[in-house]
mmCIF file with all atom_site columns, C-alpha atoms and ligand atoms in Angstrom:
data_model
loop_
_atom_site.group_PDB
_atom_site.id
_atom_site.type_symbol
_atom_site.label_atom_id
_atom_site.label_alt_id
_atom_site.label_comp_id
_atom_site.label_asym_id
_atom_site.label_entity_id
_atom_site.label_seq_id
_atom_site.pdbx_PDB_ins_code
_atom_site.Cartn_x
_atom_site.Cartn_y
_atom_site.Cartn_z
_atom_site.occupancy
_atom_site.B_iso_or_equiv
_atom_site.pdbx_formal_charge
_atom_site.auth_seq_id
_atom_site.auth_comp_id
_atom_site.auth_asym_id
_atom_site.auth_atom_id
_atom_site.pdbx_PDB_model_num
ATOM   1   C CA . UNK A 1 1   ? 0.000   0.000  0.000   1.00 90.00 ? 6   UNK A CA 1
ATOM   2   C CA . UNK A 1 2   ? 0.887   3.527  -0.947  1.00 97.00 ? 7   UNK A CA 1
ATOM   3   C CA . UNK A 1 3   ? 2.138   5.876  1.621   1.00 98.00 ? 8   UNK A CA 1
ATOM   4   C CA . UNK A 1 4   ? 0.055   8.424  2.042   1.00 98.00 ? 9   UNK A CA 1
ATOM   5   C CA . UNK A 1 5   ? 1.495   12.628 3.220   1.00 99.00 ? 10  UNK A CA 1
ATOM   6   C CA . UNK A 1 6   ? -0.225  15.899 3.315   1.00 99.00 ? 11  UNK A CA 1
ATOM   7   C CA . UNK A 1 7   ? 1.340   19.090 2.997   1.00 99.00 ? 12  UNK A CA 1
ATOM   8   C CA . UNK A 1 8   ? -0.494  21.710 5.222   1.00 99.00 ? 13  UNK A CA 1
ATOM   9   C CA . UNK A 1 9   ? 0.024   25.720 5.414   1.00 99.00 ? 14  UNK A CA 1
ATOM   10  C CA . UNK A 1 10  ? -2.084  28.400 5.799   1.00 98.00 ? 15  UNK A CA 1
ATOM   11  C CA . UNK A 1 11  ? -3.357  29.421 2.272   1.00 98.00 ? 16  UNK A CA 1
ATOM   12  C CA . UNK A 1 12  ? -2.060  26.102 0.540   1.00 98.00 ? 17  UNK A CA 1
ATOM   13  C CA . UNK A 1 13  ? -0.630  28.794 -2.078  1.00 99.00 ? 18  UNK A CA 1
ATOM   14  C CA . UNK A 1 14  ? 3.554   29.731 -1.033  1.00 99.00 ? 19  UNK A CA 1
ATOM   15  C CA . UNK A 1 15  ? 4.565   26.864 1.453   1.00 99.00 ? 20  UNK A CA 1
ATOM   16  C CA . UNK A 1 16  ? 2.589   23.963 1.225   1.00 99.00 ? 21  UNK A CA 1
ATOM   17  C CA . UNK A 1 17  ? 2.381   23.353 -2.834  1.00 99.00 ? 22  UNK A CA 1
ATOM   18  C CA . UNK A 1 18  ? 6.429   23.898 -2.710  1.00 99.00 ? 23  UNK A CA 1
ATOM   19  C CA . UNK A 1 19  ? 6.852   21.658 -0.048  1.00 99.00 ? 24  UNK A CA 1
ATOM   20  C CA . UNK A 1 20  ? 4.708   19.038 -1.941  1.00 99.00 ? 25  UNK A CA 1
ATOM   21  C CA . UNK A 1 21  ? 6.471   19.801 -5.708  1.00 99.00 ? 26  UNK A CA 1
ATOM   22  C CA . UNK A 1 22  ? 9.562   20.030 -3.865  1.00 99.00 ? 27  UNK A CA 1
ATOM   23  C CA . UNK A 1 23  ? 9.329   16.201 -1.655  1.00 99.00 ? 28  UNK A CA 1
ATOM   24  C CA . UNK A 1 24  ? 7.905   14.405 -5.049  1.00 98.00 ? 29  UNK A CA 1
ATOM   25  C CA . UNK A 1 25  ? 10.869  15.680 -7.152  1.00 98.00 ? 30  UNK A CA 1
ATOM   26  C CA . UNK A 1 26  ? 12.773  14.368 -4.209  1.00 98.00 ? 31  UNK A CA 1
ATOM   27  C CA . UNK A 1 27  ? 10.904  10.851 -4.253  1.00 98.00 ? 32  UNK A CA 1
ATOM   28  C CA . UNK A 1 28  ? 11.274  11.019 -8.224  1.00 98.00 ? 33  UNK A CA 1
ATOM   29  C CA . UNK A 1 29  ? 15.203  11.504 -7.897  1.00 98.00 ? 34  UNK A CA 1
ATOM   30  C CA . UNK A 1 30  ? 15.489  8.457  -5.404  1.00 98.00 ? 35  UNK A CA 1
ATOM   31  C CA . UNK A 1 31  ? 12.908  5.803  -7.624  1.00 98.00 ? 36  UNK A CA 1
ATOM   32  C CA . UNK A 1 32  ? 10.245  6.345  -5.156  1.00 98.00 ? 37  UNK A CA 1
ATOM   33  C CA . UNK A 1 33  ? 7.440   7.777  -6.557  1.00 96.00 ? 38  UNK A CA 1
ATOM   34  C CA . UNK A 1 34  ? 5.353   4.558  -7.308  1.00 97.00 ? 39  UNK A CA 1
ATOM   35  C CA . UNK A 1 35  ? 5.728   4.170  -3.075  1.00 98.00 ? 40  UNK A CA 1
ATOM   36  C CA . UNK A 1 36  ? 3.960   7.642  -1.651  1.00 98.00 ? 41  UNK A CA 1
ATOM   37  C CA . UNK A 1 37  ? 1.163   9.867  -2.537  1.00 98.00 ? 42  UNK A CA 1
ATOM   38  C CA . UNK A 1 38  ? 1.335   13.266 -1.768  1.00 98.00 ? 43  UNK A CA 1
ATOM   39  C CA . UNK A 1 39  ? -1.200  16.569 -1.734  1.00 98.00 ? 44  UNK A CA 1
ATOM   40  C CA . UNK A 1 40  ? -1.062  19.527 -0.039  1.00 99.00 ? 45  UNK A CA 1
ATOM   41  C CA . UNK A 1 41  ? -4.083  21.688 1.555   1.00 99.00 ? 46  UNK A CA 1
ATOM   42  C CA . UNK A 1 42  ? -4.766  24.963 3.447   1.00 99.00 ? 47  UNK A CA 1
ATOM   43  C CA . UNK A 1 43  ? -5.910  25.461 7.104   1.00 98.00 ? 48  UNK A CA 1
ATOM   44  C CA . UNK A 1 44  ? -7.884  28.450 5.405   1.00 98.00 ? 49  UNK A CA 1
ATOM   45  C CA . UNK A 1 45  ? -10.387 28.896 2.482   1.00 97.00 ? 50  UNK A CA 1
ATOM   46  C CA . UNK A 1 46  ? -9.030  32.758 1.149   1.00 97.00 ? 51  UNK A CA 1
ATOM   47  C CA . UNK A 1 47  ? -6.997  30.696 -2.054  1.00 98.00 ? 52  UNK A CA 1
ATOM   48  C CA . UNK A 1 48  ? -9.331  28.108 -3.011  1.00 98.00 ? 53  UNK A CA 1
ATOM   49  C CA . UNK A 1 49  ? -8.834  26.807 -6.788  1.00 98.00 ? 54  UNK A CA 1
ATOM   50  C CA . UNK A 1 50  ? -6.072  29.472 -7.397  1.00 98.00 ? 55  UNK A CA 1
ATOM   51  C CA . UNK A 1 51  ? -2.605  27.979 -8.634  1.00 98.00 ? 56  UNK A CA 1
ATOM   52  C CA . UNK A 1 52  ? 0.049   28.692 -6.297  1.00 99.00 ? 57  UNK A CA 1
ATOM   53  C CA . UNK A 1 53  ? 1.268   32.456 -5.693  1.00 98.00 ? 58  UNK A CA 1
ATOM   54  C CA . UNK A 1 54  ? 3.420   33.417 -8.970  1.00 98.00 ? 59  UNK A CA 1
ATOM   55  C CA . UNK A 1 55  ? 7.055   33.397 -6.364  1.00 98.00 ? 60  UNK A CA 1
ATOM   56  C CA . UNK A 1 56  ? 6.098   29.928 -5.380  1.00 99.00 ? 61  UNK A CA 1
ATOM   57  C CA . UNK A 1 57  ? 6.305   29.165 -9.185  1.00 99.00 ? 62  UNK A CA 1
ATOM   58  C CA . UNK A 1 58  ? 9.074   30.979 -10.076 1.00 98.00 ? 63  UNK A CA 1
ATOM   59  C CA . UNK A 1 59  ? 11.439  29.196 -7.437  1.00 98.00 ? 64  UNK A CA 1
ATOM   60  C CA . UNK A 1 60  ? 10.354  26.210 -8.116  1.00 99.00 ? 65  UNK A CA 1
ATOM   61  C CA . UNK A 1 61  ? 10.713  26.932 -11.849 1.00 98.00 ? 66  UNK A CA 1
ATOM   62  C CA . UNK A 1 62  ? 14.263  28.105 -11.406 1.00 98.00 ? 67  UNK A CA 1
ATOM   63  C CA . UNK A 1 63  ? 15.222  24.659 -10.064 1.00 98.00 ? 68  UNK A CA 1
ATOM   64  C CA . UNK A 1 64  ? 13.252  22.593 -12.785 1.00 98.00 ? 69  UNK A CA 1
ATOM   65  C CA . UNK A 1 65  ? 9.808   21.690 -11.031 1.00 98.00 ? 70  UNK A CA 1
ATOM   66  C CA . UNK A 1 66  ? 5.980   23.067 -12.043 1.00 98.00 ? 71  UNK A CA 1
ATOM   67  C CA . UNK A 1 67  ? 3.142   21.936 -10.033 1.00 98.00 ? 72  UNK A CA 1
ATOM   68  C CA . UNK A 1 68  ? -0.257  21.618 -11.214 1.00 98.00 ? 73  UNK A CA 1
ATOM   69  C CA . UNK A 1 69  ? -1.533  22.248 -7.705  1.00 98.00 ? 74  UNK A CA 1
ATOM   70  C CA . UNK A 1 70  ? -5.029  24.349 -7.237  1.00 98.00 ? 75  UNK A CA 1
ATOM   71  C CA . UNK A 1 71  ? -5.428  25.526 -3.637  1.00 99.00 ? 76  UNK A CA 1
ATOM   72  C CA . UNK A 1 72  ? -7.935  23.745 -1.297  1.00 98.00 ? 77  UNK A CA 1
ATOM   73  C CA . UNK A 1 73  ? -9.176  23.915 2.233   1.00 98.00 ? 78  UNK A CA 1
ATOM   74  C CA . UNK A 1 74  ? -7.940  20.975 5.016   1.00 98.00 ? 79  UNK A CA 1
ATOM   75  C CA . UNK A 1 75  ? -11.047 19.246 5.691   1.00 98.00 ? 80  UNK A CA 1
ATOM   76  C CA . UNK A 1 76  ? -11.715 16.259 8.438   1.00 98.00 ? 81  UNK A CA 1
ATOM   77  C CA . UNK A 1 77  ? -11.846 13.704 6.218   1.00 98.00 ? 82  UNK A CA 1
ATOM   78  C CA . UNK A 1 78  ? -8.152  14.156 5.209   1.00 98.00 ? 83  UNK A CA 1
ATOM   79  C CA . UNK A 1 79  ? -7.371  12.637 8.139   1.00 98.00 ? 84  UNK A CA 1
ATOM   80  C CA . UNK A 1 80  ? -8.806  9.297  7.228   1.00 98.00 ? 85  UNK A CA 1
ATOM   81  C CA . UNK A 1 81  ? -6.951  9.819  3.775   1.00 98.00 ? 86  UNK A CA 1
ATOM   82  C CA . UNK A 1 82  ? -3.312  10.636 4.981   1.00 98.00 ? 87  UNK A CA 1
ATOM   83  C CA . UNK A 1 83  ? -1.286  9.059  6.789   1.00 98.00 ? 88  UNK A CA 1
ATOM   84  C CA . UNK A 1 84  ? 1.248   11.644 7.523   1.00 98.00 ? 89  UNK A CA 1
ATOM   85  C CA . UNK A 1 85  ? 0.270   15.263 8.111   1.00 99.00 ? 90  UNK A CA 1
ATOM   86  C CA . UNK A 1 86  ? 2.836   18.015 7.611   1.00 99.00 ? 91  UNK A CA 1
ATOM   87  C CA . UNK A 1 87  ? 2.451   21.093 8.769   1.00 99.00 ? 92  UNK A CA 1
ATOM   88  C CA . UNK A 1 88  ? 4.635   24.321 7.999   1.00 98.00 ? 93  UNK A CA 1
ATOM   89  C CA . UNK A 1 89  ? 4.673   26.311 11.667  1.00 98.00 ? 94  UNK A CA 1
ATOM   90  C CA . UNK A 1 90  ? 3.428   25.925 14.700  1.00 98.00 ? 95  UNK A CA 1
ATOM   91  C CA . UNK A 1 91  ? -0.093  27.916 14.260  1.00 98.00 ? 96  UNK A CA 1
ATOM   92  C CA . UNK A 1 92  ? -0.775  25.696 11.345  1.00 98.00 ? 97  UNK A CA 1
ATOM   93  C CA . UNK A 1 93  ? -0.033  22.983 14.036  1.00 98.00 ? 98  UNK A CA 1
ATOM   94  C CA . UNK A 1 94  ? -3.033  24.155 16.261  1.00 98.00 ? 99  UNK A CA 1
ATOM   95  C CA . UNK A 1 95  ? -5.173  24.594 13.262  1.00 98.00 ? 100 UNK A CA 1
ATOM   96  C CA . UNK A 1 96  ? -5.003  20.973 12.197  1.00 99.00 ? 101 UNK A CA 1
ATOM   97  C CA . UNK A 1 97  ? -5.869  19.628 14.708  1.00 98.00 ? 102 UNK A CA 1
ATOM   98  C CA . UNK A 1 98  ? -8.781  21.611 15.365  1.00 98.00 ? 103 UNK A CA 1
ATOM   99  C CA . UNK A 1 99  ? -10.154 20.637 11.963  1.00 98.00 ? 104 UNK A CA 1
ATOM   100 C CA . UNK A 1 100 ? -9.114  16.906 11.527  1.00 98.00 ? 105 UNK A CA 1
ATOM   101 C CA . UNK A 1 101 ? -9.485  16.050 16.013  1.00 98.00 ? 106 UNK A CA 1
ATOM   102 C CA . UNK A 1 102 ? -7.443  15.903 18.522  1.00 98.00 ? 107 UNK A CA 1
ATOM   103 C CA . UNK A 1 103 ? -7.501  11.579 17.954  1.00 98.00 ? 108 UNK A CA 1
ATOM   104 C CA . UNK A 1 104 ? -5.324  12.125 14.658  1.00 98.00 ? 109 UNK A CA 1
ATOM   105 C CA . UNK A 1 105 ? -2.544  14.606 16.097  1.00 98.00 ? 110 UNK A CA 1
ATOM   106 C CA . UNK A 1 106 ? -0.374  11.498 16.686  1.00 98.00 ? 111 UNK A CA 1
ATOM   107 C CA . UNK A 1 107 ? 0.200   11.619 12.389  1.00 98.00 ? 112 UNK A CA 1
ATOM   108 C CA . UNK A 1 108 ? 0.490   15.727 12.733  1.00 98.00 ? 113 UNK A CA 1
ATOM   109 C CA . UNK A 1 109 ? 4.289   16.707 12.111  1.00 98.00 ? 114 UNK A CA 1
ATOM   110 C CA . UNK A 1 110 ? 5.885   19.884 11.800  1.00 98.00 ? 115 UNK A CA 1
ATOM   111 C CA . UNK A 1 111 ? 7.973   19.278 8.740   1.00 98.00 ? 116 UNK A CA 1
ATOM   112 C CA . UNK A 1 112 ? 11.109  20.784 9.637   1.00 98.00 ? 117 UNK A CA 1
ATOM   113 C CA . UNK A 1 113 ? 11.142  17.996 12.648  1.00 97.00 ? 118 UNK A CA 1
ATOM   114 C CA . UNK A 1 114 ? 13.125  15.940 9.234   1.00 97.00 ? 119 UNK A CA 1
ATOM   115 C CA . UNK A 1 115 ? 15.311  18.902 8.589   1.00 96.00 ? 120 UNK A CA 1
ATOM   116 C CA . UNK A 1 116 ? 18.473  17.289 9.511   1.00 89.00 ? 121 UNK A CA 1
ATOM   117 C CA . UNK A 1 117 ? 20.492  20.196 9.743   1.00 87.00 ? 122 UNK A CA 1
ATOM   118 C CA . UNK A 1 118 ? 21.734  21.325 13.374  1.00 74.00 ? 123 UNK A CA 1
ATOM   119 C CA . UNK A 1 119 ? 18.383  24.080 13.524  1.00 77.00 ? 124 UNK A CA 1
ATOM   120 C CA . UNK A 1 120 ? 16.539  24.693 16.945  1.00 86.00 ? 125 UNK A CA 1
ATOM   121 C CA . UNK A 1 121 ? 14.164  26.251 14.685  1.00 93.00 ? 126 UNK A CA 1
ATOM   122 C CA . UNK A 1 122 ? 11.444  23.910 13.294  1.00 97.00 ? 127 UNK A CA 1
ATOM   123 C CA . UNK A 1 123 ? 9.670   26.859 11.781  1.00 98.00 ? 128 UNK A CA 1
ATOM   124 C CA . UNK A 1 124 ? 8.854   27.052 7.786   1.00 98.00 ? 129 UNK A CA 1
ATOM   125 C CA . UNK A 1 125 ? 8.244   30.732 8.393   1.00 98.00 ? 130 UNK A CA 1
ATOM   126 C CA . UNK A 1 126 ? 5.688   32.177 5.923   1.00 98.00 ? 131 UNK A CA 1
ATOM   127 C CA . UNK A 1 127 ? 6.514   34.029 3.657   1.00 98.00 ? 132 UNK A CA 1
ATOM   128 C CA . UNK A 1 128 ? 3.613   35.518 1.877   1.00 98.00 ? 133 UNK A CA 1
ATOM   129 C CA . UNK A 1 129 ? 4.531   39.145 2.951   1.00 98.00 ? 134 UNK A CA 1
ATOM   130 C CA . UNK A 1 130 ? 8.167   38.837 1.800   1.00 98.00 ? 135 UNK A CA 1
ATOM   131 C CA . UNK A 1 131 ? 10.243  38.800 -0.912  1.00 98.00 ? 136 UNK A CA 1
ATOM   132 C CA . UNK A 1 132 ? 12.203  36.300 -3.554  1.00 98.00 ? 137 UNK A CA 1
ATOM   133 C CA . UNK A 1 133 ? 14.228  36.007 -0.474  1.00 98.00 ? 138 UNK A CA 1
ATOM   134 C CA . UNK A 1 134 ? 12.190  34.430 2.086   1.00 98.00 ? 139 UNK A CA 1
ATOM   135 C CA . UNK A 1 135 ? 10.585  32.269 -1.178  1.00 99.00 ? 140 UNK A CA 1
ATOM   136 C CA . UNK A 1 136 ? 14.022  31.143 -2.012  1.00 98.00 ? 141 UNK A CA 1
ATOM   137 C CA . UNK A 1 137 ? 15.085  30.381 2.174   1.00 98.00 ? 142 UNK A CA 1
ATOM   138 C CA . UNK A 1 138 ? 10.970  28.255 2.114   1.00 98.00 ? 143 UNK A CA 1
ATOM   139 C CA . UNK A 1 139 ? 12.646  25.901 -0.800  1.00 98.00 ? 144 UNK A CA 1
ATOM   140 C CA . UNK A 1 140 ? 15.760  25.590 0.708   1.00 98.00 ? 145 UNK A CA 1
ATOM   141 C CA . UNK A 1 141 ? 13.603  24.509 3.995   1.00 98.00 ? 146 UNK A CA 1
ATOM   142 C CA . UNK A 1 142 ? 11.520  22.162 2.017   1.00 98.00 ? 147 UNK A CA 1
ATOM   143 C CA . UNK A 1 143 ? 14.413  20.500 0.346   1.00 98.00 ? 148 UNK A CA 1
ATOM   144 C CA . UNK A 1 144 ? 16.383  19.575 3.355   1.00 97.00 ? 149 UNK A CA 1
ATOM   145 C CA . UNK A 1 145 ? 12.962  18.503 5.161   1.00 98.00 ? 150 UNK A CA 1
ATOM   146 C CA . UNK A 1 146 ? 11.989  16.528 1.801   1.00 98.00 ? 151 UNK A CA 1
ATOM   147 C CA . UNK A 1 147 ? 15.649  14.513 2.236   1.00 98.00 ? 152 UNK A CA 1
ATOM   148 C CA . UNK A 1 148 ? 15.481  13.898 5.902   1.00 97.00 ? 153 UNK A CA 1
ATOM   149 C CA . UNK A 1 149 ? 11.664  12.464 5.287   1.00 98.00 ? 154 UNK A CA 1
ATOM   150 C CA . UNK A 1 150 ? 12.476  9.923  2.438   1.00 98.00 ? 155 UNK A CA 1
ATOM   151 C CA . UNK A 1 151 ? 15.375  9.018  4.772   1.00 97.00 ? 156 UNK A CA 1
ATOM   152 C CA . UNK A 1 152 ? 13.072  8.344  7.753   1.00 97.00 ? 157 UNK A CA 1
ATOM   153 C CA . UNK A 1 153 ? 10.263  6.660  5.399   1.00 98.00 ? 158 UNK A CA 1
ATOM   154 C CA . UNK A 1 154 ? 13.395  4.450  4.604   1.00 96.00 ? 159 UNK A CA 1
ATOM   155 C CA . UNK A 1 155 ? 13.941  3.338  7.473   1.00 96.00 ? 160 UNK A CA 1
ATOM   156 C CA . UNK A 1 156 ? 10.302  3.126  9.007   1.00 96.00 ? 161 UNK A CA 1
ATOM   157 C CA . UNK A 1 157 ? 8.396   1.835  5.898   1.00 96.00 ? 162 UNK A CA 1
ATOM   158 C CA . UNK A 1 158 ? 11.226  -0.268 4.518   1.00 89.00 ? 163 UNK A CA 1
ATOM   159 C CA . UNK A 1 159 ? 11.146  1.449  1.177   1.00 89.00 ? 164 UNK A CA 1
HETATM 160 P P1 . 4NP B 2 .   ? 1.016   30.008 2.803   1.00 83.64 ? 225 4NP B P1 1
HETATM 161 O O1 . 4NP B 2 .   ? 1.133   31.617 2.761   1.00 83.64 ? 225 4NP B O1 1
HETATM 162 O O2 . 4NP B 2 .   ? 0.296   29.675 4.081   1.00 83.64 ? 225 4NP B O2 1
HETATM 163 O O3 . 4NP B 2 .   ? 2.439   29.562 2.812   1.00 83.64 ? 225 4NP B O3 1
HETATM 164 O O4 . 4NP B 2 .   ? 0.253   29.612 1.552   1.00 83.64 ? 225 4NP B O4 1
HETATM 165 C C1 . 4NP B 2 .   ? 0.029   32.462 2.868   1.00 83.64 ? 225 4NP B C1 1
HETATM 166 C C2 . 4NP B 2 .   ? -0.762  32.692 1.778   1.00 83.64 ? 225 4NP B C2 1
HETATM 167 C C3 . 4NP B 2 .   ? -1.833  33.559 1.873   1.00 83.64 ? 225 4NP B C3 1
HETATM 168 C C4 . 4NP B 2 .   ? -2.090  34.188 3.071   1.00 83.64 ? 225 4NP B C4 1
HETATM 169 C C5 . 4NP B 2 .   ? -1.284  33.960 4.178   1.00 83.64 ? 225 4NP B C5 1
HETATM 170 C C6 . 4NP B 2 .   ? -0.220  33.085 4.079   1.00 83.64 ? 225 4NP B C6 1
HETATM 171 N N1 . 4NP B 2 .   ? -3.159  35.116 3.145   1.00 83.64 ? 225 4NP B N1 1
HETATM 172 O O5 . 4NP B 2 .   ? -3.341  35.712 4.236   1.00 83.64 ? 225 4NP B O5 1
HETATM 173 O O6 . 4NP B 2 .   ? -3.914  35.299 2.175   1.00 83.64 ? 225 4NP B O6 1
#
């Protein structure tokens, strides 16, 4: 059976659609891709149906990767659907589990919890009031996060 992960922000249009373009390039690289299934959603409704914000695109464009991603809302029954949620920051943390119950927080990560890097910060800090900077620092985020998951789905799903 496929492994199933869920890439959750706020709007599900800057962090969340990179962090799912930027995991199944990852999964593509390593001959995975047949072995997980991955979408990404929004704790809110304010993007739904609109592709993901234009700097979103453009880094992920600049290192070879388009999504066809259209924004939607988390909803309850995700958690039935996934079985790894994960989550960009710590409010989107609280959010989650407020819409899919407290009974599923046990599959609720933050993502950066894989970032293997030496960070005390587990933070993929928003960055939807920034610039190409803070886009370009979210993929950077995503990437390392993206390795240190496959590595730990390695190990824990024999893949
Ligand atoms: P995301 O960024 O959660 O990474 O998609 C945001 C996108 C939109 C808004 C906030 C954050 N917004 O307030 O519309």
């Amino acid at each position: 059976m496929k492994i199933k992960i869920l890439f959750v922000c706020l709007g599900n249009i800057c962090r969340s659609p990179m962090a799912e373009a930027v995991f199944k390039e990852e999964l593509r690289k390593n001959g995975l891709e047949e072995k997980v299934d991955c979408d990404s959603a929004g704790t809110a409704g304010y993007h739904i149906g609109s592709s993901p914000d234009k700097r979103t695109l453009q880094v992920l464009a600049e290192h070879g990767i388009s999504t066809p991603h259209l924004a939607r809302k988390l909803e309850k029954a995700d958690a039935n659907r996934f079985d790894y949620v994960m989550v960009m920051d710590e409010s989107n943390y609280s959010d989650t589990v407020s819409l899919i119950g407290i009974q599923h927080s046990s599959k609720v990560f933050l993502f950066r919890e894989f970032d293997q890097a030496d960070s005390i910060d587990l933070e993929v800090p928003d960055p939807y009031h920034g610039t190409m900077k803070d886009f370009n620092f979210v993929y950077e985020l995503c990437l390392k996060s993206s390795q240190g998951l496959i590595r730990y789905l390695r190990v824990n799903h024999s893949m």
